[in-house]
JSON list of C-alpha atoms in Angstrom, two decimals:
[
{"chain": "A", "resi": 1, "resn": "MET", "atom": "CA", "xyz": [-46.29, -141.40, -9.09]},
{"chain": "A", "resi": 2, "resn": "THR", "atom": "CA", "xyz": [-49.46, -143.17, -10.27]},
{"chain": "A", "resi": 3, "resn": "LEU", "atom": "CA", "xyz": [-49.53, -145.94, -12.85]},
{"chain": "A", "resi": 4, "resn": "ARG", "atom": "CA", "xyz": [-51.45, -143.62, -15.16]},
{"chain": "A", "resi": 5, "resn": "ALA", "atom": "CA", "xyz": [-48.72, -140.98, -15.00]},
{"chain": "A", "resi": 6, "resn": "LEU", "atom": "CA", "xyz": [-46.01, -143.58, -15.58]},
{"chain": "A", "resi": 7, "resn": "VAL", "atom": "CA", "xyz": [-47.75, -144.88, -18.69]},
{"chain": "A", "resi": 8, "resn": "VAL", "atom": "CA", "xyz": [-48.22, -141.39, -20.11]},
{"chain": "A", "resi": 9, "resn": "LEU", "atom": "CA", "xyz": [-44.60, -140.42, -19.43]},
{"chain": "A", "resi": 10, "resn": "SER", "atom": "CA", "xyz": [-43.37, -143.66, -21.00]},
{"chain": "A", "resi": 11, "resn": "ALA", "atom": "CA", "xyz": [-45.42, -142.99, -24.11]},
{"chain": "A", "resi": 12, "resn": "LEU", "atom": "CA", "xyz": [-44.15, -139.44, -24.38]},
{"chain": "A", "resi": 13, "resn": "GLY", "atom": "CA", "xyz": [-40.59, -140.69, -23.93]},
{"chain": "A", "resi": 14, "resn": "ALA", "atom": "CA", "xyz": [-41.06, -143.15, -26.76]},
{"chain": "A", "resi": 15, "resn": "ILE", "atom": "CA", "xyz": [-42.33, -140.42, -29.07]},
{"chain": "A", "resi": 16, "resn": "VAL", "atom": "CA", "xyz": [-39.36, -138.19, -28.20]},
{"chain": "A", "resi": 17, "resn": "ALA", "atom": "CA", "xyz": [-36.97, -141.08, -28.80]},
{"chain": "A", "resi": 18, "resn": "MET", "atom": "CA", "xyz": [-38.52, -141.74, -32.20]},
{"chain": "A", "resi": 19, "resn": "ALA", "atom": "CA", "xyz": [-38.12, -138.09, -33.13]},
{"chain": "A", "resi": 20, "resn": "LEU", "atom": "CA", "xyz": [-34.49, -138.05, -32.08]},
{"chain": "A", "resi": 21, "resn": "TRP", "atom": "CA", "xyz": [-33.78, -141.28, -33.93]},
{"chain": "A", "resi": 22, "resn": "ALA", "atom": "CA", "xyz": [-35.42, -139.93, -37.07]},
{"chain": "A", "resi": 23, "resn": "GLY", "atom": "CA", "xyz": [-33.04, -137.00, -37.17]},
{"chain": "A", "resi": 24, "resn": "THR", "atom": "CA", "xyz": [-29.81, -138.97, -36.83]},
{"chain": "A", "resi": 25, "resn": "GLY", "atom": "CA", "xyz": [-27.31, -139.28, -39.65]},
{"chain": "A", "resi": 26, "resn": "LEU", "atom": "CA", "xyz": [-24.10, -141.10, -40.40]},
{"chain": "A", "resi": 27, "resn": "ARG", "atom": "CA", "xyz": [-20.74, -140.20, -38.95]},
{"chain": "A", "resi": 28, "resn": "ALA", "atom": "CA", "xyz": [-18.61, -137.90, -41.07]},
{"chain": "A", "resi": 29, "resn": "ALA", "atom": "CA", "xyz": [-15.18, -139.21, -40.03]},
{"chain": "A", "resi": 30, "resn": "ASP", "atom": "CA", "xyz": [-13.21, -142.11, -41.49]},
{"chain": "A", "resi": 31, "resn": "THR", "atom": "CA", "xyz": [-15.24, -142.34, -44.68]},
{"chain": "A", "resi": 32, "resn": "VAL", "atom": "CA", "xyz": [-14.20, -143.00, -48.26]},
{"chain": "A", "resi": 33, "resn": "GLU", "atom": "CA", "xyz": [-15.89, -140.90, -50.94]},
{"chain": "A", "resi": 34, "resn": "ILE", "atom": "CA", "xyz": [-16.63, -142.58, -54.29]},
{"chain": "A", "resi": 35, "resn": "SER", "atom": "CA", "xyz": [-17.59, -140.05, -56.96]},
{"chain": "A", "resi": 36, "resn": "ARG", "atom": "CA", "xyz": [-16.87, -141.80, -60.24]},
{"chain": "A", "resi": 37, "resn": "GLY", "atom": "CA", "xyz": [-16.40, -145.26, -61.61]},
{"chain": "A", "resi": 38, "resn": "HIS", "atom": "CA", "xyz": [-17.85, -148.60, -60.60]},
{"chain": "A", "resi": 39, "resn": "ALA", "atom": "CA", "xyz": [-19.26, -149.55, -57.20]},
{"chain": "A", "resi": 40, "resn": "ASP", "atom": "CA", "xyz": [-21.79, -152.14, -56.06]},
{"chain": "A", "resi": 41, "resn": "VAL", "atom": "CA", "xyz": [-23.91, -152.59, -52.95]},
{"chain": "A", "resi": 42, "resn": "GLY", "atom": "CA", "xyz": [-23.91, -156.18, -51.77]},
{"chain": "A", "resi": 43, "resn": "ILE", "atom": "CA", "xyz": [-23.72, -158.54, -48.84]},
{"chain": "A", "resi": 44, "resn": "LEU", "atom": "CA", "xyz": [-21.03, -160.68, -47.31]},
{"chain": "A", "resi": 45, "resn": "ARG", "atom": "CA", "xyz": [-20.93, -163.24, -44.57]},
{"chain": "A", "resi": 46, "resn": "ASP", "atom": "CA", "xyz": [-19.03, -162.30, -41.43]},
{"chain": "A", "resi": 47, "resn": "GLY", "atom": "CA", "xyz": [-18.83, -165.40, -39.24]},
{"chain": "A", "resi": 48, "resn": "SER", "atom": "CA", "xyz": [-22.39, -166.55, -38.67]},
{"chain": "A", "resi": 49, "resn": "SER", "atom": "CA", "xyz": [-23.98, -163.21, -39.57]},
{"chain": "A", "resi": 50, "resn": "TRP", "atom": "CA", "xyz": [-24.43, -161.15, -42.71]},
{"chain": "A", "resi": 51, "resn": "LYS", "atom": "CA", "xyz": [-23.73, -157.49, -43.36]},
{"chain": "A", "resi": 52, "resn": "VAL", "atom": "CA", "xyz": [-24.29, -154.96, -46.12]},
{"chain": "A", "resi": 53, "resn": "ALA", "atom": "CA", "xyz": [-21.12, -153.73, -47.79]},
{"chain": "A", "resi": 54, "resn": "VAL", "atom": "CA", "xyz": [-20.02, -151.69, -50.79]},
{"chain": "A", "resi": 55, "resn": "LYS", "atom": "CA", "xyz": [-17.64, -153.09, -53.38]},
{"chain": "A", "resi": 56, "resn": "ASP", "atom": "CA", "xyz": [-15.37, -150.22, -54.39]},
{"chain": "A", "resi": 57, "resn": "GLY", "atom": "CA", "xyz": [-14.14, -150.94, -57.90]},
{"chain": "A", "resi": 58, "resn": "THR", "atom": "CA", "xyz": [-12.51, -147.58, -58.53]},
{"chain": "A", "resi": 59, "resn": "GLY", "atom": "CA", "xyz": [-8.99, -148.62, -57.56]},
{"chain": "A", "resi": 60, "resn": "SER", "atom": "CA", "xyz": [-6.57, -151.05, -59.11]},
{"chain": "A", "resi": 61, "resn": "THR", "atom": "CA", "xyz": [-7.90, -153.80, -56.81]},
{"chain": "A", "resi": 62, "resn": "PRO", "atom": "CA", "xyz": [-11.63, -153.99, -55.91]},
{"chain": "A", "resi": 63, "resn": "THR", "atom": "CA", "xyz": [-12.19, -153.52, -52.16]},
{"chain": "A", "resi": 64, "resn": "TRP", "atom": "CA", "xyz": [-15.22, -154.44, -50.08]},
{"chain": "A", "resi": 65, "resn": "ARG", "atom": "CA", "xyz": [-15.98, -151.71, -47.52]},
{"chain": "A", "resi": 66, "resn": "ASP", "atom": "CA", "xyz": [-18.49, -151.49, -44.70]},
{"chain": "A", "resi": 67, "resn": "ALA", "atom": "CA", "xyz": [-21.46, -149.46, -45.90]},
{"chain": "A", "resi": 68, "resn": "SER", "atom": "CA", "xyz": [-21.03, -146.98, -43.03]},
{"chain": "A", "resi": 69, "resn": "ASP", "atom": "CA", "xyz": [-17.49, -146.20, -44.22]},
{"chain": "A", "resi": 70, "resn": "VAL", "atom": "CA", "xyz": [-18.57, -145.07, -47.70]},
{"chain": "A", "resi": 71, "resn": "VAL", "atom": "CA", "xyz": [-19.96, -141.80, -49.05]},
{"chain": "A", "resi": 72, "resn": "LEU", "atom": "CA", "xyz": [-21.40, -141.95, -52.57]},
{"chain": "A", "resi": 73, "resn": "ARG", "atom": "CA", "xyz": [-21.04, -138.66, -54.46]},
{"chain": "A", "resi": 74, "resn": "VAL", "atom": "CA", "xyz": [-23.43, -137.86, -57.33]},
{"chain": "A", "resi": 75, "resn": "SER", "atom": "CA", "xyz": [-21.72, -134.86, -58.91]},
{"chain": "A", "resi": 76, "resn": "ASP", "atom": "CA", "xyz": [-23.28, -132.08, -60.95]},
{"chain": "A", "resi": 77, "resn": "GLN", "atom": "CA", "xyz": [-21.87, -133.82, -64.01]},
{"chain": "A", "resi": 78, "resn": "ALA", "atom": "CA", "xyz": [-24.68, -136.35, -63.47]},
{"chain": "A", "resi": 79, "resn": "ARG", "atom": "CA", "xyz": [-27.43, -133.75, -63.96]},
{"chain": "A", "resi": 80, "resn": "GLN", "atom": "CA", "xyz": [-29.96, -134.59, -66.66]},
{"chain": "A", "resi": 81, "resn": "GLN", "atom": "CA", "xyz": [-33.16, -133.03, -67.96]},
{"chain": "A", "resi": 82, "resn": "LEU", "atom": "CA", "xyz": [-36.35, -135.08, -67.77]},
{"chain": "A", "resi": 83, "resn": "PRO", "atom": "CA", "xyz": [-37.77, -135.89, -71.22]},
{"chain": "A", "resi": 84, "resn": "ALA", "atom": "CA", "xyz": [-41.25, -135.18, -72.51]},
{"chain": "A", "resi": 85, "resn": "GLY", "atom": "CA", "xyz": [-43.84, -137.95, -72.44]},
{"chain": "A", "resi": 86, "resn": "ASP", "atom": "CA", "xyz": [-45.54, -140.02, -69.77]},
{"chain": "A", "resi": 87, "resn": "GLU", "atom": "CA", "xyz": [-43.04, -142.85, -69.29]},
{"chain": "A", "resi": 88, "resn": "TYR", "atom": "CA", "xyz": [-40.85, -140.88, -66.89]},
{"chain": "A", "resi": 89, "resn": "ARG", "atom": "CA", "xyz": [-43.56, -138.70, -65.35]},
{"chain": "A", "resi": 90, "resn": "PHE", "atom": "CA", "xyz": [-43.03, -140.50, -62.02]},
{"chain": "A", "resi": 91, "resn": "LEU", "atom": "CA", "xyz": [-39.67, -138.67, -61.80]},
{"chain": "A", "resi": 92, "resn": "GLY", "atom": "CA", "xyz": [-41.20, -135.21, -62.17]},
{"chain": "A", "resi": 93, "resn": "PRO", "atom": "CA", "xyz": [-42.43, -132.77, -64.83]},
{"chain": "A", "resi": 94, "resn": "ALA", "atom": "CA", "xyz": [-40.78, -132.78, -68.24]},
{"chain": "A", "resi": 95, "resn": "GLY", "atom": "CA", "xyz": [-37.91, -130.31, -68.38]},
{"chain": "A", "resi": 96, "resn": "ASP", "atom": "CA", "xyz": [-37.00, -130.59, -64.69]},
{"chain": "A", "resi": 97, "resn": "MET", "atom": "CA", "xyz": [-33.36, -131.23, -63.86]},
{"chain": "A", "resi": 98, "resn": "ILE", "atom": "CA", "xyz": [-32.42, -134.25, -61.75]},
{"chain": "A", "resi": 99, "resn": "HIS", "atom": "CA", "xyz": [-29.19, -135.93, -60.66]},
{"chain": "A", "resi": 100, "resn": "LEU", "atom": "CA", "xyz": [-29.00, -139.43, -62.14]},
{"chain": "A", "resi": 101, "resn": "ILE", "atom": "CA", "xyz": [-26.73, -142.37, -61.47]},
{"chain": "A", "resi": 102, "resn": "PRO", "atom": "CA", "xyz": [-27.26, -144.07, -64.82]},
{"chain": "A", "resi": 103, "resn": "GLN", "atom": "CA", "xyz": [-27.94, -147.73, -65.46]},
{"chain": "A", "resi": 104, "resn": "THR", "atom": "CA", "xyz": [-25.32, -147.66, -68.22]},
{"chain": "A", "resi": 105, "resn": "GLN", "atom": "CA", "xyz": [-21.83, -146.47, -67.32]},
{"chain": "A", "resi": 106, "resn": "ALA", "atom": "CA", "xyz": [-21.01, -142.85, -68.19]},
{"chain": "A", "resi": 107, "resn": "ASP", "atom": "CA", "xyz": [-17.65, -141.10, -68.03]},
{"chain": "A", "resi": 108, "resn": "GLY", "atom": "CA", "xyz": [-16.90, -139.03, -64.96]},
{"chain": "A", "resi": 109, "resn": "VAL", "atom": "CA", "xyz": [-19.89, -140.07, -62.82]},
{"chain": "A", "resi": 110, "resn": "LEU", "atom": "CA", "xyz": [-20.64, -142.75, -60.27]},
{"chain": "A", "resi": 111, "resn": "TRP", "atom": "CA", "xyz": [-21.91, -146.06, -61.65]},
{"chain": "A", "resi": 112, "resn": "LEU", "atom": "CA", "xyz": [-23.68, -147.90, -58.83]},
{"chain": "A", "resi": 113, "resn": "GLY", "atom": "CA", "xyz": [-25.20, -151.36, -58.95]},
{"chain": "A", "resi": 114, "resn": "TRP", "atom": "CA", "xyz": [-25.67, -154.31, -56.62]},
{"chain": "A", "resi": 115, "resn": "ASN", "atom": "CA", "xyz": [-24.36, -157.84, -56.59]},
{"chain": "A", "resi": 116, "resn": "THR", "atom": "CA", "xyz": [-24.30, -161.17, -54.77]},
{"chain": "A", "resi": 117, "resn": "GLN", "atom": "CA", "xyz": [-20.80, -162.10, -55.91]},
{"chain": "A", "resi": 118, "resn": "HIS", "atom": "CA", "xyz": [-18.72, -161.89, -52.75]},
{"chain": "A", "resi": 119, "resn": "PRO", "atom": "CA", "xyz": [-16.80, -165.17, -52.23]},
{"chain": "A", "resi": 120, "resn": "SER", "atom": "CA", "xyz": [-18.57, -165.71, -48.89]},
{"chain": "A", "resi": 121, "resn": "VAL", "atom": "CA", "xyz": [-21.97, -165.54, -50.63]},
{"chain": "A", "resi": 122, "resn": "ARG", "atom": "CA", "xyz": [-20.91, -168.10, -53.21]},
{"chain": "A", "resi": 123, "resn": "ALA", "atom": "CA", "xyz": [-19.55, -170.36, -50.47]},
{"chain": "A", "resi": 124, "resn": "ALA", "atom": "CA", "xyz": [-22.73, -170.14, -48.36]},
{"chain": "A", "resi": 125, "resn": "ASP", "atom": "CA", "xyz": [-24.94, -170.54, -51.45]},
{"chain": "A", "resi": 126, "resn": "PRO", "atom": "CA", "xyz": [-28.20, -169.42, -49.75]},
{"chain": "A", "resi": 127, "resn": "ARG", "atom": "CA", "xyz": [-31.55, -170.66, -51.02]},
{"chain": "A", "resi": 128, "resn": "THR", "atom": "CA", "xyz": [-32.84, -167.14, -51.58]},
{"chain": "A", "resi": 129, "resn": "ILE", "atom": "CA", "xyz": [-31.66, -163.54, -51.30]},
{"chain": "A", "resi": 130, "resn": "THR", "atom": "CA", "xyz": [-33.79, -160.42, -51.62]},
{"chain": "A", "resi": 131, "resn": "PHE", "atom": "CA", "xyz": [-32.79, -156.75, -51.56]},
{"chain": "A", "resi": 132, "resn": "ASP", "atom": "CA", "xyz": [-35.05, -153.89, -50.54]},
{"chain": "A", "resi": 133, "resn": "VAL", "atom": "CA", "xyz": [-34.83, -150.13, -50.00]},
{"chain": "A", "resi": 134, "resn": "SER", "atom": "CA", "xyz": [-37.46, -149.37, -47.38]},
{"chain": "A", "resi": 135, "resn": "LYS", "atom": "CA", "xyz": [-36.88, -145.81, -46.19]},
{"chain": "A", "resi": 136, "resn": "LYS", "atom": "CA", "xyz": [-34.79, -142.72, -46.76]},
{"chain": "A", "resi": 137, "resn": "GLN", "atom": "CA", "xyz": [-33.85, -139.29, -45.48]},
{"chain": "A", "resi": 138, "resn": "GLY", "atom": "CA", "xyz": [-33.19, -136.47, -47.90]},
{"chain": "A", "resi": 139, "resn": "PRO", "atom": "CA", "xyz": [-34.30, -133.13, -49.31]},
{"chain": "A", "resi": 140, "resn": "GLY", "atom": "CA", "xyz": [-36.09, -134.62, -52.32]},
{"chain": "A", "resi": 141, "resn": "ASP", "atom": "CA", "xyz": [-37.37, -137.82, -53.87]},
{"chain": "A", "resi": 142, "resn": "LEU", "atom": "CA", "xyz": [-35.29, -140.86, -54.79]},
{"chain": "A", "resi": 143, "resn": "HIS", "atom": "CA", "xyz": [-36.46, -143.29, -57.46]},
{"chain": "A", "resi": 144, "resn": "ILE", "atom": "CA", "xyz": [-34.59, -146.48, -58.35]},
{"chain": "A", "resi": 145, "resn": "TYR", "atom": "CA", "xyz": [-35.72, -148.02, -61.62]},
{"chain": "A", "resi": 146, "resn": "LEU", "atom": "CA", "xyz": [-34.69, -150.17, -64.57]},
{"chain": "A", "resi": 147, "resn": "ASP", "atom": "CA", "xyz": [-34.70, -149.21, -68.24]},
{"chain": "A", "resi": 148, "resn": "TYR", "atom": "CA", "xyz": [-35.33, -151.97, -70.76]},
{"chain": "A", "resi": 149, "resn": "GLY", "atom": "CA", "xyz": [-35.23, -150.00, -74.01]},
{"chain": "A", "resi": 150, "resn": "GLY", "atom": "CA", "xyz": [-37.30, -150.65, -77.09]},
{"chain": "A", "resi": 151, "resn": "PHE", "atom": "CA", "xyz": [-41.01, -150.32, -76.42]},
{"chain": "A", "resi": 152, "resn": "ARG", "atom": "CA", "xyz": [-40.95, -151.50, -72.82]},
{"chain": "A", "resi": 153, "resn": "PRO", "atom": "CA", "xyz": [-41.61, -148.86, -70.14]},
{"chain": "A", "resi": 154, "resn": "PRO", "atom": "CA", "xyz": [-39.20, -148.41, -67.21]},
{"chain": "A", "resi": 155, "resn": "ARG", "atom": "CA", "xyz": [-39.73, -150.68, -64.22]},
{"chain": "A", "resi": 156, "resn": "GLN", "atom": "CA", "xyz": [-39.93, -148.87, -60.90]},
{"chain": "A", "resi": 157, "resn": "LEU", "atom": "CA", "xyz": [-38.26, -150.81, -58.09]},
{"chain": "A", "resi": 158, "resn": "TRP", "atom": "CA", "xyz": [-38.11, -148.48, -55.09]},
{"chain": "A", "resi": 159, "resn": "GLY", "atom": "CA", "xyz": [-39.31, -144.96, -54.43]},
{"chain": "A", "resi": 160, "resn": "PRO", "atom": "CA", "xyz": [-41.92, -142.92, -52.55]},
{"chain": "A", "resi": 161, "resn": "GLY", "atom": "CA", "xyz": [-44.73, -145.29, -51.59]},
{"chain": "A", "resi": 162, "resn": "ARG", "atom": "CA", "xyz": [-43.00, -148.19, -53.32]},
{"chain": "A", "resi": 163, "resn": "SER", "atom": "CA", "xyz": [-40.96, -150.71, -51.35]},
{"chain": "A", "resi": 164, "resn": "GLN", "atom": "CA", "xyz": [-40.69, -154.31, -52.46]},
{"chain": "A", "resi": 165, "resn": "PRO", "atom": "CA", "xyz": [-38.21, -157.15, -51.96]},
{"chain": "A", "resi": 166, "resn": "VAL", "atom": "CA", "xyz": [-36.39, -157.93, -55.21]},
{"chain": "A", "resi": 167, "resn": "SER", "atom": "CA", "xyz": [-35.04, -161.44, -55.67]},
{"chain": "A", "resi": 168, "resn": "VAL", "atom": "CA", "xyz": [-31.31, -161.51, -56.37]},
{"chain": "A", "resi": 169, "resn": "PRO", "atom": "CA", "xyz": [-29.90, -165.02, -56.97]},
{"chain": "A", "resi": 170, "resn": "VAL", "atom": "CA", "xyz": [-26.36, -165.91, -55.95]},
{"chain": "A", "resi": 171, "resn": "ASP", "atom": "CA", "xyz": [-23.69, -164.60, -58.37]},
{"chain": "A", "resi": 172, "resn": "THR", "atom": "CA", "xyz": [-25.93, -161.86, -59.77]},
{"chain": "A", "resi": 173, "resn": "HIS", "atom": "CA", "xyz": [-24.70, -158.41, -60.83]},
{"chain": "A", "resi": 174, "resn": "THR", "atom": "CA", "xyz": [-27.23, -155.68, -61.73]},
{"chain": "A", "resi": 175, "resn": "HIS", "atom": "CA", "xyz": [-27.21, -151.96, -62.43]},
{"chain": "A", "resi": 176, "resn": "ALA", "atom": "CA", "xyz": [-30.19, -149.58, -62.29]},
{"chain": "A", "resi": 177, "resn": "ASN", "atom": "CA", "xyz": [-30.95, -145.87, -62.45]},
{"chain": "A", "resi": 178, "resn": "TRP", "atom": "CA", "xyz": [-30.86, -143.87, -59.20]},
{"chain": "A", "resi": 179, "resn": "ALA", "atom": "CA", "xyz": [-32.71, -140.56, -59.73]},
{"chain": "A", "resi": 180, "resn": "PHE", "atom": "CA", "xyz": [-32.54, -137.75, -57.14]},
{"chain": "A", "resi": 181, "resn": "SER", "atom": "CA", "xyz": [-34.97, -134.86, -57.54]},
{"chain": "A", "resi": 182, "resn": "GLU", "atom": "CA", "xyz": [-33.02, -132.35, -55.41]},
{"chain": "A", "resi": 183, "resn": "PRO", "atom": "CA", "xyz": [-29.37, -131.84, -54.45]},
{"chain": "A", "resi": 184, "resn": "GLY", "atom": "CA", "xyz": [-28.29, -132.48, -50.87]},
{"chain": "A", "resi": 185, "resn": "ARG", "atom": "CA", "xyz": [-27.50, -135.34, -48.51]},
{"chain": "A", "resi": 186, "resn": "TYR", "atom": "CA", "xyz": [-29.55, -138.54, -48.62]},
{"chain": "A", "resi": 187, "resn": "VAL", "atom": "CA", "xyz": [-29.41, -141.57, -46.33]},
{"chain": "A", "resi": 188, "resn": "VAL", "atom": "CA", "xyz": [-31.22, -144.78, -47.33]},
{"chain": "A", "resi": 189, "resn": "ASP", "atom": "CA", "xyz": [-31.71, -148.14, -45.64]},
{"chain": "A", "resi": 190, "resn": "PHE", "atom": "CA", "xyz": [-30.63, -151.05, -47.83]},
{"chain": "A", "resi": 191, "resn": "THR", "atom": "CA", "xyz": [-31.90, -154.38, -46.47]},
{"chain": "A", "resi": 192, "resn": "ALA", "atom": "CA", "xyz": [-31.08, -157.96, -47.46]},
{"chain": "A", "resi": 193, "resn": "GLN", "atom": "CA", "xyz": [-33.16, -160.97, -46.46]},
{"chain": "A", "resi": 194, "resn": "ILE", "atom": "CA", "xyz": [-31.33, -164.29, -46.71]},
{"chain": "A", "resi": 195, "resn": "THR", "atom": "CA", "xyz": [-32.69, -167.84, -46.48]},
{"chain": "A", "resi": 196, "resn": "GLU", "atom": "CA", "xyz": [-29.83, -170.19, -45.63]},
{"chain": "A", "resi": 197, "resn": "LYS", "atom": "CA", "xyz": [-29.38, -173.71, -46.99]},
{"chain": "A", "resi": 198, "resn": "ASP", "atom": "CA", "xyz": [-30.86, -175.15, -43.79]},
{"chain": "A", "resi": 199, "resn": "GLY", "atom": "CA", "xyz": [-33.95, -172.94, -44.13]},
{"chain": "A", "resi": 200, "resn": "SER", "atom": "CA", "xyz": [-33.03, -170.48, -41.39]},
{"chain": "A", "resi": 201, "resn": "ARG", "atom": "CA", "xyz": [-33.62, -166.83, -42.16]},
{"chain": "A", "resi": 202, "resn": "ARG", "atom": "CA", "xyz": [-31.20, -163.97, -41.68]},
{"chain": "A", "resi": 203, "resn": "SER", "atom": "CA", "xyz": [-31.30, -160.27, -42.45]},
{"chain": "A", "resi": 204, "resn": "ALA", "atom": "CA", "xyz": [-28.85, -157.41, -42.73]},
{"chain": "A", "resi": 205, "resn": "THR", "atom": "CA", "xyz": [-29.40, -153.68, -43.10]},
{"chain": "A", "resi": 206, "resn": "GLY", "atom": "CA", "xyz": [-26.87, -151.02, -44.03]},
{"chain": "A", "resi": 207, "resn": "GLN", "atom": "CA", "xyz": [-27.22, -147.28, -44.46]},
{"chain": "A", "resi": 208, "resn": "LEU", "atom": "CA", "xyz": [-26.05, -145.81, -47.75]},
{"chain": "A", "resi": 209, "resn": "GLN", "atom": "CA", "xyz": [-25.10, -142.14, -47.73]},
{"chain": "A", "resi": 210, "resn": "PHE", "atom": "CA", "xyz": [-25.36, -140.10, -50.94]},
{"chain": "A", "resi": 211, "resn": "LEU", "atom": "CA", "xyz": [-24.05, -136.57, -51.44]},
{"chain": "A", "resi": 212, "resn": "VAL", "atom": "CA", "xyz": [-25.98, -135.24, -54.42]},
{"chain": "A", "resi": 213, "resn": "GLY", "atom": "CA", "xyz": [-24.46, -132.23, -56.16]},
{"chain": "A", "resi": 214, "resn": "ASP", "atom": "CA", "xyz": [-21.01, -130.71, -55.87]},
{"chain": "A", "resi": 215, "resn": "GLU", "atom": "CA", "xyz": [-21.99, -128.57, -52.87]},
{"chain": "A", "resi": 216, "resn": "ALA", "atom": "CA", "xyz": [-23.54, -131.31, -50.72]},
{"chain": "A", "resi": 217, "resn": "ALA", "atom": "CA", "xyz": [-21.61, -132.23, -47.57]},
{"chain": "A", "resi": 218, "resn": "VAL", "atom": "CA", "xyz": [-21.82, -134.86, -44.86]},
{"chain": "A", "resi": 219, "resn": "THR", "atom": "CA", "xyz": [-23.00, -132.11, -42.51]},
{"chain": "A", "resi": 220, "resn": "SER", "atom": "CA", "xyz": [-25.94, -131.16, -44.75]},
{"chain": "A", "resi": 221, "resn": "PRO", "atom": "CA", "xyz": [-29.34, -131.73, -43.07]},
{"chain": "A", "resi": 222, "resn": "THR", "atom": "CA", "xyz": [-31.43, -134.65, -44.31]},
{"chain": "A", "resi": 223, "resn": "GLY", "atom": "CA", "xyz": [-34.77, -134.11, -42.58]},
{"chain": "A", "resi": 224, "resn": "ARG", "atom": "CA", "xyz": [-37.04, -136.83, -41.22]},
{"chain": "A", "resi": 225, "resn": "TRP", "atom": "CA", "xyz": [-37.13, -140.45, -42.29]},
{"chain": "A", "resi": 226, "resn": "GLU", "atom": "CA", "xyz": [-39.56, -141.19, -45.10]},
{"chain": "A", "resi": 227, "resn": "VAL", "atom": "CA", "xyz": [-40.78, -144.78, -44.88]},
{"chain": "A", "resi": 228, "resn": "TRP", "atom": "CA", "xyz": [-41.83, -146.52, -48.09]},
{"chain": "A", "resi": 229, "resn": "GLY", "atom": "CA", "xyz": [-44.30, -149.29, -48.80]},
{"chain": "A", "resi": 230, "resn": "PRO", "atom": "CA", "xyz": [-45.93, -151.66, -46.28]},
{"chain": "A", "resi": 231, "resn": "THR", "atom": "CA", "xyz": [-43.53, -150.65, -43.51]},
{"chain": "A", "resi": 232, "resn": "ALA", "atom": "CA", "xyz": [-45.00, -147.15, -43.54]},
{"chain": "A", "resi": 233, "resn": "LEU", "atom": "CA", "xyz": [-48.50, -148.55, -43.01]},
{"chain": "A", "resi": 234, "resn": "ALA", "atom": "CA", "xyz": [-47.32, -150.77, -40.14]},
{"chain": "A", "resi": 235, "resn": "ILE", "atom": "CA", "xyz": [-45.62, -147.87, -38.35]},
{"chain": "A", "resi": 236, "resn": "GLY", "atom": "CA", "xyz": [-48.68, -145.69, -38.88]},
{"chain": "A", "resi": 237, "resn": "LEU", "atom": "CA", "xyz": [-50.95, -148.31, -37.30]},
{"chain": "A", "resi": 238, "resn": "VAL", "atom": "CA", "xyz": [-48.64, -148.68, -34.31]},
{"chain": "A", "resi": 239, "resn": "VAL", "atom": "CA", "xyz": [-48.59, -144.91, -33.73]},
{"chain": "A", "resi": 240, "resn": "VAL", "atom": "CA", "xyz": [-52.38, -144.67, -34.02]},
{"chain": "A", "resi": 241, "resn": "ALA", "atom": "CA", "xyz": [-52.84, -147.56, -31.58]},
{"chain": "A", "resi": 242, "resn": "ALA", "atom": "CA", "xyz": [-50.46, -145.92, -29.10]},
{"chain": "A", "resi": 243, "resn": "LEU", "atom": "CA", "xyz": [-52.29, -142.60, -29.28]},
{"chain": "A", "resi": 244, "resn": "VAL", "atom": "CA", "xyz": [-55.67, -144.29, -28.78]},
{"chain": "A", "resi": 245, "resn": "THR", "atom": "CA", "xyz": [-54.32, -146.13, -25.73]},
{"chain": "A", "resi": 246, "resn": "ILE", "atom": "CA", "xyz": [-52.97, -142.92, -24.20]},
{"chain": "A", "resi": 247, "resn": "ARG", "atom": "CA", "xyz": [-56.29, -141.16, -24.79]},
{"chain": "A", "resi": 248, "resn": "ARG", "atom": "CA", "xyz": [-58.21, -143.95, -23.04]},
{"chain": "A", "resi": 249, "resn": "ILE", "atom": "CA", "xyz": [-55.86, -143.85, -20.04]},
{"chain": "A", "resi": 250, "resn": "LEU", "atom": "CA", "xyz": [-56.20, -140.08, -19.70]},
{"chain": "A", "resi": 251, "resn": "ARG", "atom": "CA", "xyz": [-60.01, -140.36, -19.69]},
{"chain": "A", "resi": 252, "resn": "ARG", "atom": "CA", "xyz": [-60.03, -142.67, -16.67]}
]
């Protein structure tokens, strides 16, 4: 087999691998479903490394669980109608129905925030911590935003075309709105970047699985990954460069 053929086959194999990876989901077995009450996404230190975890506050004693062991249910009780006006136009047309995890706790629905309050975080006392949601799978859009009330407009944190690291100091606890435009199963990448006391940098990524609506199941299809923000541009440039290289090889 010629070098040219090997290069082309390798490139095609990479594209197939990317497609297969994009369609993967989370395992359905051995998971805990949280559908109401308080939960937080956060990080904890495990030896010399960090990992993303979910603090389940729905029981008598709060429990930190691995993110892959948790399913977050957004029931139909969380459905809300979008108001008139321009402030929330980024969520969709006025009058549309969405599923919303609210910033302020509401009876009977999931109340999801994030924190840096695990004892291991306090003990390590990193210089900086940032959280980011960089990509998702799902049947509709996901917007994560903050409401301030009064005359201040909502602040969009993460959503289609919008990915940004948000600084979260040690011992911080925050809640936001999580708005889903369509029912179904969503998977999102939640990434933490940590700068240790000695200046070394660490990162951790966990996948959060949401079942939006009473009928959604862990077997529901999610579709392809949708990459947000600068990461999407970087991946696009890599793909274009690869295709240009293949084209040049084939012309020889």
